[in-house]
Amino acid sequence: MSQTDTNKPNETKEMELGKFGKFLKDNGIDSTRKDDSINVETIVISVKDLEPALRLLKTSSETKLNMLLTISGVDYTDRIDSIYHLWSYDHNDALVIKVELPKQSQANTDTVNLTSIANFWSAANWHERETYDLVGIRYLRHPYLRRILNPWDWEGHPLRRDYKQLVDALNDKNPHSFR
Amino acid sequence: MSELLNNDLNSTDLARENAALISPELADTVTLTSIDKAINMLSQIVSPIANLARSNSVWPLTFGTSCCAIEMMCVGMSAFDISRFGSEVFRATPRQADLIITAGTITRKMASALITLYEQLPEPKYVIAMGACTITGGMFNDSYSVVQGVDRIIPVDVYLPGCPPRPEAILDALLKLQQKIRTENYAKRRVQAYQQRPVCYVDYDCGRPLEDLLAMAMEDTSLALDQK
Amino acid sequence: MLANSAELFKFTRLTLIWLTLIFGSVWGACFIVGVLLPTLLLRACDNEIFALLAQICQYLTPLIAILVFIPINAMFMVLVERRGLALFTVRMGPNRVGPDGLLQTAADAVKLLFKEDIIPTGADAWLFTLAPIIFFAPSIFGSIPLLAAITGNNDLFAITNLPTGIFFIIAASSVPVVGIVMGGWASNNKYSLVGGLRSAAQAISYEIPLVLSLVTICYLNQSLNVVEIASRQTGGFLNWNIFGGGALNGLDKYLNALINGSSNANDILQAYYPSNQWILTVIAIAGLVVSTIIAFFMYITAACAEVNRIPFDLPEAESELVSGYNTEYSGIKFAIFFLAEFTNLFIVSSIATIMFLGAGNNPIPQFLIDYLFKNVTFIPQTINAITQALSPLINQIHLINPITFWSVVWMIVKTYSLVFFAVLVRGTLPRFKIDQLMDFGWKRLIPLSLLVFFIVIFAKGVINTNV
């Protein structure tokens, strides 16, 4: 559920850097390693390092992680993670990058801010819109950030933990309120 | 003037006629005219012919939102062949269709489009709610984005359960619908017509009605002209 | 086809029943208006006014024939299309209404009559209503000159024999586009508008090869009159315009002489194809035959585009424009669009039949019939007996005219074969893209049709100077 025991050891015990972590460290970007997600190296980097790190991993001939599989978001009650899955066809390699964004307040309409990568990685455009729509991460400098799956007049972000579902004529199960 | 007119007519007779024809929900919105009376008389002759024709040429709308649509396509192919019942004419535009088979999950975003499509169908129009999703929400029970039953937004004639239903079941639903059409009365169908609202065009990005936006734009231009 | 042979049999039966129905009713209407009514009027009272009325009745016969024919024929053709498509995809097709689904399209027509007739808000109500009428009207007045050729210049239909018939038909057949553009514009709908404009572009591009291929035939026959063009193709398929429009006349005569054992066979060949310049003559004849065959297929292609049939149904492409120009049309107005579309297909097919496939003439050469039935005497005897028995009907009541009868029968066979071919094409080919359509029209068909026209002019010149 929320920040559970699985996350705590990461803070106390630093895991050894993986291949991509070392590569980033060589280029002056700090990262911490987390448990692998299905045999794929998973690293956490800070907000300000996100854009240079992604640019580097995309273009560098050593990594060539030039395919952005998806961008997703996870709500951990006190913070929201924006997660980038990268893939390299040339080296048959994958990497998961997480960015942890602490929430400013506990209000359920609150959004957190992050820099958009859609300007240099066009695949990110719709993924960022989707993450914004469902989790509520506001990607700054996105060309046209608006809801992609839900209607324009939707209130709140449905995959937030504190999302209260709207009850109206379309989903009310109370037999007395049936039309 | 209107009171005078009302007095002229035999109001008790009219009320009785109305009560016989109009369903109680629509009693306050529908008033019968003499043309409707004539149609009611004629309907004894017209209804059987019209019903026979209607029931044998139910043209569905090309409308598929999910996996049920695959079964709906399948029913047009050679193994099941909906064309035997004269319904293989899938029209692309609602103006020429008689029937919506709501094949697939209807999300909240699709709901408004479905309502518009339903309202664009000319009378008489029918709906088959196909599959669990459109009957009760199905496996998307309590989902935040799925309409829990398509009968919450448009009137449904035949419910067709299954997830998705077999093509034979679609044929069965079509035959049930044909039976229903054959029992109809032409005049009553006219009177009981679903009360339609005019279609309102909404700008997708800002969510405001297009009419308001046009009015605003007109205002802006007139202001600019005044300043000049 | 073998897997579906039962369906094929049913389809054939259905077609025969429908054809009997159509032409029985048309013949009945013609007989009542053209023969029965005038006779009764003249018998009732013998003065000038009644004679005039009788004459007017006779003059109205072609119009009545067309007005009776078009709606029933369109219903039949829709049914043929649906059953035909079912045949090609190994399905059954509509078979529940009436025996064998005979009345399926009648049910459709009645249903469309009882549907709500919507005029959308913002639509131009006048033009919106006028568009289907303008689309439909040319198919009535455009097909009138064809009647004389179809009926073998029957007395009742001789009035429709225009000296410039094919010119009139071509002029009339380009009017429906106005209706489509009008409907597309008046619908207040983007898809309709795009559909209408596409239709206009398509009609302009494909009218040129269509007209050029017809002009080729008119040049070959030195006539614009459909009756004359039809009468020039008598005597077997070798005289048809599709095979050079008279280029094979000599071959026909030669074969005739050869089969009948006549001694002057070689003289005939010499007269038609002189041996002193035989290489040039053979090349000219071959060029003529090949180019008229190409002209025929070019006409079929351009005609398909002209009446918006698949693979050229860009104006109503469902995958791009919802339903094209008729997106907003419902009920009876849509029915009129539907009706006119199929009537246009029929008219286009019958023009192809008259211009290329020998109109109402027997495709089997007369000498071949004579040769085959030389020893079988009972067939001509029975024919004579039947003619004798029917002679009061033919001569006194004018119930049947044998020339007209056989002419119409061969027209039906040839025209509906072309219609069936169109259905087959619809079941086979996918739709063009709009740029492919334009490319095909302007870069392929128009140069080809011009080339064919010039080849025909030169080949005809060579043959004329040599003979």
mmCIF file of C-alpha atoms in Angstrom, chain C residues 282-420:
data_model
loop_
_atom_site.group_PDB
_atom_site.id
_atom_site.type_symbol
_atom_site.label_atom_id
_atom_site.label_comp_id
_atom_site.label_asym_id
_atom_site.label_seq_id
_atom_site.Cartn_x
_atom_site.Cartn_y
_atom_site.Cartn_z
ATOM 1 C CA VAL C 282 -5.156 -6.622 -91.803
ATOM 2 C CA ILE C 283 -3.277 -4.160 -89.606
ATOM 3 C CA ALA C 284 -6.079 -1.619 -89.940
ATOM 4 C CA ILE C 285 -8.760 -4.168 -89.125
ATOM 5 C CA ALA C 286 -6.823 -5.575 -86.193
ATOM 6 C CA GLY C 287 -6.213 -2.047 -84.898
ATOM 7 C CA LEU C 288 -9.882 -1.226 -85.259
ATOM 8 C CA VAL C 289 -11.049 -4.356 -83.460
ATOM 9 C CA VAL C 290 -8.554 -4.019 -80.628
ATOM 10 C CA SER C 291 -9.232 -0.327 -80.129
ATOM 11 C CA THR C 292 -13.009 -0.770 -80.044
ATOM 12 C CA ILE C 293 -12.630 -3.550 -77.483
ATOM 13 C CA ILE C 294 -10.444 -1.198 -75.433
ATOM 14 C CA ALA C 295 -13.035 1.532 -75.905
ATOM 15 C CA PHE C 296 -15.709 -0.780 -74.551
ATOM 16 C CA PHE C 297 -13.791 -1.557 -71.377
ATOM 17 C CA MET C 298 -12.877 2.097 -71.027
ATOM 18 C CA TYR C 299 -16.542 2.963 -71.287
ATOM 19 C CA ILE C 300 -17.412 0.392 -68.602
ATOM 20 C CA THR C 301 -14.722 1.783 -66.283
ATOM 21 C CA ALA C 302 -15.672 5.394 -66.811
ATOM 22 C CA ALA C 303 -19.345 4.554 -66.465
ATOM 23 C CA CYS C 304 -18.680 2.841 -63.132
ATOM 24 C CA ALA C 305 -17.029 6.052 -61.980
ATOM 25 C CA GLU C 306 -19.843 8.118 -63.436
ATOM 26 C CA VAL C 307 -22.552 6.337 -61.442
ATOM 27 C CA ASN C 308 -20.376 6.143 -58.292
ATOM 28 C CA ARG C 309 -20.145 2.383 -58.150
ATOM 29 C CA ILE C 310 -17.450 0.498 -56.287
ATOM 30 C CA PRO C 311 -14.462 0.691 -56.961
ATOM 31 C CA PHE C 312 -15.112 4.369 -57.694
ATOM 32 C CA ASP C 313 -17.603 5.166 -54.926
ATOM 33 C CA LEU C 314 -15.417 7.881 -53.434
ATOM 34 C CA PRO C 315 -18.369 10.260 -52.936
ATOM 35 C CA GLU C 316 -19.829 7.863 -50.375
ATOM 36 C CA ALA C 317 -16.683 6.300 -48.989
ATOM 37 C CA GLU C 318 -17.736 4.971 -45.606
ATOM 38 C CA SER C 319 -14.246 4.819 -44.205
ATOM 39 C CA GLU C 320 -13.528 8.491 -44.840
ATOM 40 C CA LEU C 321 -16.786 10.386 -45.244
ATOM 41 C CA VAL C 322 -19.577 8.995 -43.113
ATOM 42 C CA SER C 323 -21.844 8.287 -46.018
ATOM 43 C CA GLY C 324 -20.752 11.044 -48.378
ATOM 44 C CA TYR C 325 -23.263 13.331 -49.986
ATOM 45 C CA ASN C 326 -26.278 11.478 -48.575
ATOM 46 C CA THR C 327 -25.105 11.541 -44.951
ATOM 47 C CA GLU C 328 -27.985 13.719 -43.792
ATOM 48 C CA TYR C 329 -30.668 12.191 -45.975
ATOM 49 C CA SER C 330 -33.252 9.924 -44.416
ATOM 50 C CA GLY C 331 -36.544 8.355 -45.351
ATOM 51 C CA ILE C 332 -38.032 8.987 -48.755
ATOM 52 C CA LYS C 333 -35.352 11.402 -49.918
ATOM 53 C CA PHE C 334 -32.679 8.813 -49.340
ATOM 54 C CA ALA C 335 -34.886 6.292 -51.127
ATOM 55 C CA ILE C 336 -34.946 8.574 -54.169
ATOM 56 C CA PHE C 337 -31.146 8.834 -54.103
ATOM 57 C CA PHE C 338 -30.926 5.065 -53.893
ATOM 58 C CA LEU C 339 -33.446 4.644 -56.706
ATOM 59 C CA ALA C 340 -31.662 7.066 -58.990
ATOM 60 C CA GLU C 341 -28.285 5.476 -58.339
ATOM 61 C CA PHE C 342 -29.459 2.084 -59.496
ATOM 62 C CA THR C 343 -31.455 3.494 -62.388
ATOM 63 C CA ASN C 344 -28.336 5.294 -63.565
ATOM 64 C CA LEU C 345 -26.450 2.012 -63.411
ATOM 65 C CA PHE C 346 -29.122 0.414 -65.567
ATOM 66 C CA ILE C 347 -29.100 3.275 -68.078
ATOM 67 C CA VAL C 348 -25.330 3.179 -68.334
ATOM 68 C CA SER C 349 -25.456 -0.574 -68.928
ATOM 69 C CA SER C 350 -28.120 -0.214 -71.592
ATOM 70 C CA ILE C 351 -26.089 2.502 -73.363
ATOM 71 C CA ALA C 352 -23.152 0.088 -73.364
ATOM 72 C CA THR C 353 -25.403 -2.592 -74.798
ATOM 73 C CA ILE C 354 -26.775 -0.364 -77.538
ATOM 74 C CA MET C 355 -23.481 1.229 -78.471
ATOM 75 C CA PHE C 356 -21.181 -1.773 -78.210
ATOM 76 C CA LEU C 357 -23.051 -5.024 -77.811
ATOM 77 C CA GLY C 358 -25.468 -4.886 -80.710
ATOM 78 C CA ALA C 359 -28.546 -3.540 -78.899
ATOM 79 C CA GLY C 360 -31.526 -5.846 -79.347
ATOM 80 C CA ASN C 361 -29.925 -7.909 -82.085
ATOM 81 C CA ASN C 362 -29.427 -11.612 -81.989
ATOM 82 C CA PRO C 363 -25.808 -12.394 -81.050
ATOM 83 C CA ILE C 364 -25.815 -15.649 -83.028
ATOM 84 C CA PRO C 365 -25.185 -15.102 -86.778
ATOM 85 C CA GLN C 366 -28.249 -15.876 -88.872
ATOM 86 C CA PHE C 367 -26.330 -18.184 -91.243
ATOM 87 C CA LEU C 368 -25.223 -20.274 -88.304
ATOM 88 C CA ILE C 369 -28.816 -20.725 -87.165
ATOM 89 C CA ASP C 370 -29.853 -21.604 -90.687
ATOM 90 C CA TYR C 371 -27.019 -24.078 -91.033
ATOM 91 C CA LEU C 372 -27.616 -25.779 -87.696
ATOM 92 C CA PHE C 373 -31.358 -26.096 -88.148
ATOM 93 C CA LYS C 374 -31.179 -26.918 -91.858
ATOM 94 C CA ASN C 375 -32.349 -30.453 -91.384
ATOM 95 C CA VAL C 376 -34.625 -29.812 -88.442
ATOM 96 C CA THR C 377 -37.837 -28.788 -90.136
ATOM 97 C CA PHE C 378 -40.210 -28.969 -87.199
ATOM 98 C CA ILE C 379 -38.748 -25.888 -85.476
ATOM 99 C CA PRO C 380 -39.560 -23.396 -88.230
ATOM 100 C CA GLN C 381 -42.855 -25.181 -88.654
ATOM 101 C CA THR C 382 -43.757 -24.723 -84.997
ATOM 102 C CA ILE C 383 -42.624 -21.104 -85.138
ATOM 103 C CA ASN C 384 -44.812 -20.577 -88.170
ATOM 104 C CA ALA C 385 -47.727 -22.284 -86.453
ATOM 105 C CA ILE C 386 -47.313 -20.095 -83.372
ATOM 106 C CA THR C 387 -47.101 -16.998 -85.542
ATOM 107 C CA GLN C 388 -50.214 -18.077 -87.359
ATOM 108 C CA ALA C 389 -52.047 -18.688 -84.106
ATOM 109 C CA LEU C 390 -50.972 -15.346 -82.706
ATOM 110 C CA SER C 391 -51.584 -13.376 -85.875
ATOM 111 C CA PRO C 392 -54.880 -11.850 -84.700
ATOM 112 C CA LEU C 393 -53.122 -10.697 -81.530
ATOM 113 C CA ILE C 394 -50.242 -9.284 -83.566
ATOM 114 C CA ASN C 395 -52.116 -7.719 -86.442
ATOM 115 C CA GLN C 396 -55.440 -6.667 -84.986
ATOM 116 C CA ILE C 397 -55.048 -6.009 -81.277
ATOM 117 C CA HIS C 398 -51.338 -5.173 -81.445
ATOM 118 C CA LEU C 399 -50.861 -7.186 -78.273
ATOM 119 C CA ILE C 400 -47.485 -8.523 -79.298
ATOM 120 C CA ASN C 401 -44.959 -7.271 -81.780
ATOM 121 C CA PRO C 402 -42.448 -10.043 -82.504
ATOM 122 C CA ILE C 403 -39.677 -7.628 -83.511
ATOM 123 C CA THR C 404 -40.090 -5.609 -80.324
ATOM 124 C CA PHE C 405 -40.394 -8.760 -78.246
ATOM 125 C CA TRP C 406 -37.111 -10.284 -79.394
ATOM 126 C CA SER C 407 -35.358 -6.933 -79.316
ATOM 127 C CA VAL C 408 -36.393 -6.410 -75.695
ATOM 128 C CA VAL C 409 -35.470 -9.961 -74.742
ATOM 129 C CA TRP C 410 -31.938 -9.577 -76.094
ATOM 130 C CA MET C 411 -31.631 -6.147 -74.488
ATOM 131 C CA ILE C 412 -32.648 -7.626 -71.139
ATOM 132 C CA VAL C 413 -30.145 -10.456 -71.429
ATOM 133 C CA LYS C 414 -27.249 -8.201 -72.391
ATOM 134 C CA THR C 415 -28.017 -5.290 -70.077
ATOM 135 C CA TYR C 416 -28.594 -7.360 -66.986
ATOM 136 C CA SER C 417 -25.434 -9.307 -67.714
ATOM 137 C CA LEU C 418 -23.576 -5.998 -67.526
ATOM 138 C CA VAL C 419 -25.421 -5.123 -64.315
ATOM 139 C CA PHE C 420 -24.446 -8.484 -62.899
#
